Short mmCIF file of C-alpha atoms in Angstrom, two decimals:
data_model
loop_
_atom_site.label_atom_id
_atom_site.label_comp_id
_atom_site.label_asym_id
_atom_site.label_seq_id
_atom_site.Cartn_x
_atom_site.Cartn_y
_atom_site.Cartn_z
CA MET A 1056 89.86 0.06 -26.70
CA ALA A 1057 90.82 -1.87 -29.76
CA ASP A 1058 89.56 -5.12 -28.14
CA GLU A 1059 86.34 -3.44 -27.19
CA ASN A 1060 85.87 -2.34 -30.87
CA ALA A 1061 86.68 -5.94 -31.98
CA ASN A 1062 83.76 -7.19 -29.84
CA ALA A 1063 81.23 -4.77 -30.67
CA GLY A 1064 78.17 -6.15 -32.33
CA ALA A 1065 79.25 -9.78 -31.53
CA ARG A 1066 76.44 -12.18 -31.54
CA SER A 1067 74.62 -13.03 -28.27
CA MET A 1068 75.51 -16.39 -26.55
CA ARG A 1069 72.45 -16.24 -24.38
CA PRO A 1070 70.65 -19.51 -23.69
CA GLY A 1071 68.28 -20.33 -26.61
CA ALA A 1072 69.96 -18.13 -29.10
CA TRP A 1073 72.56 -20.61 -30.26
CA TYR A 1074 72.95 -24.30 -30.75
CA TRP A 1075 76.24 -26.40 -31.10
CA ALA A 1076 77.70 -28.66 -33.74
CA ASP A 1077 80.88 -30.75 -34.19
CA LYS A 1078 83.59 -28.75 -36.11
CA ALA A 1079 84.57 -32.11 -37.60
CA VAL A 1080 81.26 -32.11 -39.62
CA ILE A 1081 82.44 -29.17 -41.87
CA ARG A 1082 86.10 -30.10 -41.55
CA LYS A 1083 85.89 -33.76 -42.62
CA TYR A 1084 82.49 -34.16 -44.31
CA SER A 1085 81.71 -31.08 -46.32
CA GLY A 1086 83.38 -32.31 -49.53
CA ASP A 1087 81.53 -35.58 -49.34
CA VAL A 1088 77.98 -34.57 -48.48
CA GLY A 1089 77.83 -31.09 -50.15
CA PHE A 1090 76.66 -27.74 -48.86
CA LEU A 1091 72.88 -28.54 -48.96
CA ALA A 1092 73.46 -31.63 -46.69
CA LEU A 1093 75.43 -29.41 -44.32
CA ALA A 1094 72.53 -26.98 -44.24
CA VAL A 1095 70.10 -29.92 -43.53
CA TYR A 1096 72.51 -31.10 -40.76
CA HIS A 1097 72.64 -27.63 -39.05
CA LEU A 1098 68.82 -27.12 -39.30
CA PHE A 1099 68.60 -30.69 -37.46
CA ALA A 1100 71.17 -29.42 -34.87
CA SER A 1101 69.10 -26.43 -34.22
CA MET A 1102 65.98 -28.47 -33.67
CA ALA A 1103 67.50 -31.28 -31.68
CA ASP A 1104 66.21 -32.24 -28.25
CA GLU A 1105 68.17 -33.62 -25.35
CA ASN A 1106 68.35 -36.90 -27.15
CA GLN A 1107 69.76 -35.24 -30.14
CA ALA A 1108 66.51 -36.07 -32.10
CA CYS A 1109 64.12 -33.97 -34.30
CA TYR A 1110 61.09 -34.75 -36.23
CA PRO A 1111 60.61 -32.22 -39.03
CA SER A 1112 58.79 -32.97 -42.32
CA GLN A 1113 60.67 -33.00 -45.49
CA LYS A 1114 58.34 -30.29 -46.60
CA TYR A 1115 59.41 -28.11 -43.71
CA VAL A 1116 62.86 -28.66 -44.25
CA ALA A 1117 62.47 -27.80 -47.90
CA ASP A 1118 60.46 -24.53 -47.32
CA THR A 1119 63.06 -23.46 -44.65
CA LEU A 1120 65.97 -24.07 -46.77
CA GLY A 1121 64.43 -22.91 -50.13
CA CYS A 1122 64.81 -26.05 -52.04
CA SER A 1123 62.71 -29.16 -53.15
CA ARG A 1124 61.87 -32.13 -51.12
CA ARG A 1125 63.77 -34.23 -53.61
CA SER A 1126 66.84 -32.42 -52.81
CA VAL A 1127 66.10 -32.77 -49.01
CA ALA A 1128 65.71 -36.56 -49.40
CA ARG A 1129 68.93 -36.60 -51.32
CA ALA A 1130 70.73 -34.73 -48.67
CA VAL A 1131 69.33 -36.85 -45.77
CA ARG A 1132 70.65 -39.89 -47.66
CA ARG A 1133 74.23 -38.38 -47.87
CA LEU A 1134 74.05 -37.68 -44.08
CA VAL A 1135 72.91 -41.22 -43.36
CA GLU A 1136 75.51 -42.71 -45.68
CA ASN A 1137 78.19 -40.80 -43.92
CA LYS A 1138 76.89 -41.78 -40.56
CA LEU A 1139 76.26 -38.26 -39.38
CA ILE A 1140 72.61 -39.00 -38.62
CA SER A 1141 70.40 -42.02 -38.24
CA LEU A 1142 66.87 -42.24 -39.77
CA TRP A 1143 63.77 -44.03 -38.48
CA LYS A 1144 60.00 -44.05 -38.68
CA THR A 1145 57.94 -43.24 -35.59
CA PRO A 1146 54.67 -45.06 -34.70
CA GLY A 1147 52.92 -42.16 -36.34
CA LYS A 1148 54.75 -42.86 -39.54
CA ARG A 1149 56.72 -39.43 -39.02
CA SER A 1150 60.54 -39.41 -39.71
CA GLY A 1151 62.82 -39.04 -37.07
CA TYR A 1152 66.44 -38.09 -37.29
CA ARG A 1153 69.10 -38.19 -34.73
CA LEU A 1154 72.54 -36.66 -34.59
CA LEU A 1155 75.27 -39.15 -34.20
CA PRO A 1156 78.63 -38.94 -32.74
CA VAL A 1157 81.40 -37.52 -34.95
CA ARG A 1158 84.81 -38.86 -34.26
CA MET A 1159 87.97 -37.14 -35.49
CA ASP A 1160 91.33 -36.17 -34.13
CA THR A 1161 92.09 -32.84 -32.53
CA HIS A 1162 93.78 -31.56 -35.50
CA GLY A 1163 91.09 -32.57 -37.90
CA THR A 1164 88.64 -30.40 -35.79
CA ASP A 1165 90.66 -27.33 -35.75
CA LEU A 1166 89.22 -24.86 -38.39
CA ARG A 1167 91.93 -22.32 -37.93
CA GLN A 1168 94.09 -23.83 -40.75
CA GLY A 1169 94.39 -21.63 -43.77
CA ARG A 1170 95.50 -18.09 -44.65
CA PRO A 1171 96.55 -15.90 -41.78
CA GLU A 1172 94.01 -13.66 -42.22
CA ASP A 1173 91.29 -16.31 -41.83
CA GLU A 1174 92.58 -17.33 -38.46
CA THR A 1175 91.27 -16.25 -35.16
CA ASN A 1176 92.93 -15.90 -31.73
CA GLY A 1177 91.99 -18.43 -28.99
CA SER A 1178 89.27 -21.04 -29.17
CA THR A 1179 86.43 -20.38 -31.47
CA ASN A 1180 83.34 -18.99 -29.87
CA ASN A 1181 85.31 -18.66 -26.54
CA ASN A 1182 83.55 -22.05 -25.51
CA LYS A 1183 84.50 -25.72 -25.20
CA GLU A 1184 81.88 -26.82 -27.62
CA GLN A 1185 81.37 -25.46 -31.15
CA GLU A 1186 78.41 -23.04 -30.78
CA GLU A 1187 76.46 -22.06 -33.98
CA ASN A 1188 74.11 -19.09 -34.51
CA ASN A 1189 70.71 -20.43 -35.53
CA ASN A 1190 70.71 -17.96 -38.58
CA VAL A 1191 74.01 -18.87 -40.07
CA VAL A 1192 73.29 -21.71 -42.59
CA VAL A 1193 74.15 -20.05 -45.90
CA CYS A 1194 77.44 -20.72 -47.44
CA ASP A 1195 79.14 -17.79 -49.46
CA SER A 1196 80.70 -18.03 -52.68
CA LYS A 1197 84.13 -18.66 -51.39
CA CYS A 1198 83.03 -21.56 -49.45
CA HIS A 1199 80.86 -22.90 -52.39
CA ASN A 1200 83.97 -23.17 -54.60
CA THR A 1201 85.67 -25.51 -52.05
CA ILE A 1202 82.77 -28.06 -51.91
CA LYS A 1203 82.80 -31.01 -54.14
CA GLU A 1204 79.50 -32.49 -55.49
CA PRO A 1205 78.96 -34.87 -58.22
CA ASP A 1206 78.13 -33.40 -61.63
CA THR A 1207 75.01 -35.67 -62.03
CA GLY A 1208 72.26 -36.65 -59.76
CA ALA A 1209 69.49 -39.09 -59.60
CA GLY A 1210 68.17 -39.75 -63.21
CA GLY A 1211 71.28 -38.52 -64.75
CA GLU A 1212 70.43 -34.89 -64.40
CA SER A 1213 73.32 -32.38 -64.19
CA ARG A 1214 73.96 -30.14 -61.14
CA GLN A 1215 72.58 -27.28 -63.09
CA GLU A 1216 69.48 -28.96 -64.08
CA LEU A 1217 68.75 -30.09 -60.42
CA LEU A 1218 69.20 -26.47 -59.36
CA ALA A 1219 67.03 -25.32 -61.90
CA ARG A 1220 64.24 -27.71 -60.82
CA ASP A 1221 64.63 -26.62 -57.19
CA LEU A 1222 64.18 -23.18 -58.23
CA ALA A 1223 61.17 -23.79 -60.26
CA GLU A 1224 59.56 -26.08 -57.57
CA GLY A 1225 60.51 -23.57 -54.82
CA LEU A 1226 58.68 -20.81 -56.57
CA ASN A 1227 55.83 -22.96 -57.81
CA ASP A 1228 56.72 -21.97 -61.41
CA ARG A 1229 57.44 -25.15 -63.33
CA THR A 1230 56.44 -23.87 -66.64
CA HIS A 1231 59.44 -21.54 -66.79
CA LEU A 1232 62.10 -24.26 -66.00
CA THR A 1233 64.16 -23.13 -69.08
CA ILE A 1234 64.58 -19.66 -67.50
CA TYR A 1235 65.92 -21.07 -64.23
CA LEU A 1236 68.26 -23.35 -66.00
CA SER A 1237 69.77 -20.27 -67.75
CA TYR A 1238 70.09 -18.62 -64.35
CA ALA A 1239 71.85 -21.96 -63.01
CA LYS A 1240 74.44 -21.68 -65.82
CA GLN A 1241 75.08 -17.97 -65.33
CA TYR A 1242 75.04 -17.61 -61.57
CA SER A 1243 76.59 -19.46 -58.60
CA GLU A 1244 74.39 -21.92 -56.76
CA SER A 1245 74.83 -20.06 -53.42
CA PHE A 1246 73.79 -16.80 -54.93
CA LEU A 1247 70.64 -18.30 -56.42
CA ARG A 1248 69.63 -20.12 -53.22
CA ARG A 1249 70.17 -17.04 -51.21
CA VAL A 1250 67.87 -15.10 -53.58
CA LEU A 1251 65.29 -17.91 -53.54
CA ALA A 1252 65.36 -17.85 -49.65
CA GLU A 1253 64.75 -14.16 -49.53
CA THR A 1254 61.92 -14.45 -52.12
CA LYS A 1255 60.21 -17.07 -50.15
CA MET A 1256 60.44 -15.16 -46.94
CA THR A 1257 58.75 -12.06 -48.44
CA PRO A 1258 55.36 -11.50 -47.02
CA ASP A 1259 52.37 -12.12 -49.30
CA LYS A 1260 51.26 -8.45 -48.78
CA LYS A 1261 54.53 -7.23 -50.30
CA ILE A 1262 54.31 -9.46 -53.53
CA ARG A 1263 52.90 -7.40 -56.46
CA LYS A 1264 52.76 -9.90 -59.15
CA SER A 1265 54.05 -13.39 -58.05
CA ARG A 1266 57.13 -14.84 -56.17
CA ALA A 1267 58.55 -16.01 -59.44
CA ALA A 1268 58.49 -12.30 -60.71
CA LEU A 1269 59.94 -11.05 -57.36
CA PHE A 1270 62.70 -13.71 -57.72
CA ASN A 1271 63.50 -12.43 -61.33
CA TYR A 1272 63.75 -8.90 -60.19
CA LEU A 1273 66.07 -9.76 -57.24
CA VAL A 1274 68.33 -11.76 -59.39
CA TYR A 1275 69.08 -8.90 -61.78
CA HIS A 1276 69.12 -6.36 -58.94
CA TYR A 1277 71.79 -8.12 -56.73
CA ALA A 1278 73.71 -9.38 -59.92
CA GLY A 1279 73.83 -5.80 -60.99
CA GLN A 1280 75.23 -4.72 -57.69
CA ARG A 1281 77.86 -7.34 -57.91
CA ASP A 1282 79.06 -6.35 -61.35
#
């Protein structure tokens, strides 16, 4: 009975409901590429064909992940530099991305190394390959704290300034950049990106004023629940 309760509500592994990615991508490269590049990598993995290639536009990636095209370009560059993907231009001038083999010893791909309560029994996903649910691309605050990213980006902007710019561009509200910068200084990046993603997925018919106004409401709403 205990085993049945433990498995209740488990995600479906039926064909088409999942994709797989190498565990080593998280274990070895997360600190080098950052969480947004990991999200881009997993989005590519969810779209890859039998040749491990996909052809999404940077605008599509940015809209899907709730960030700016500039951030997507930076994330792709990190993935290419770390040889996790290759990038080329198709005859139609579209960008093509291919997931490359990730080589790492067995110990390095074992994610069950941490606190006892974080460990699971048996092989993860009960499968020989790492299988990922299409919906799981958001990193929580605990994960966010373990990721190392440079303090400054292109043009000397701080990480908080880059985040504020992503929020302003994602909400098409560049005139209130200072407000988003104050949010970036007050709240975690993972929290703000989750709120941004929810705001952008809200249907137009449910928007009373603007998406920027909805974003502001949700920030204060969820921040109040966390206090």
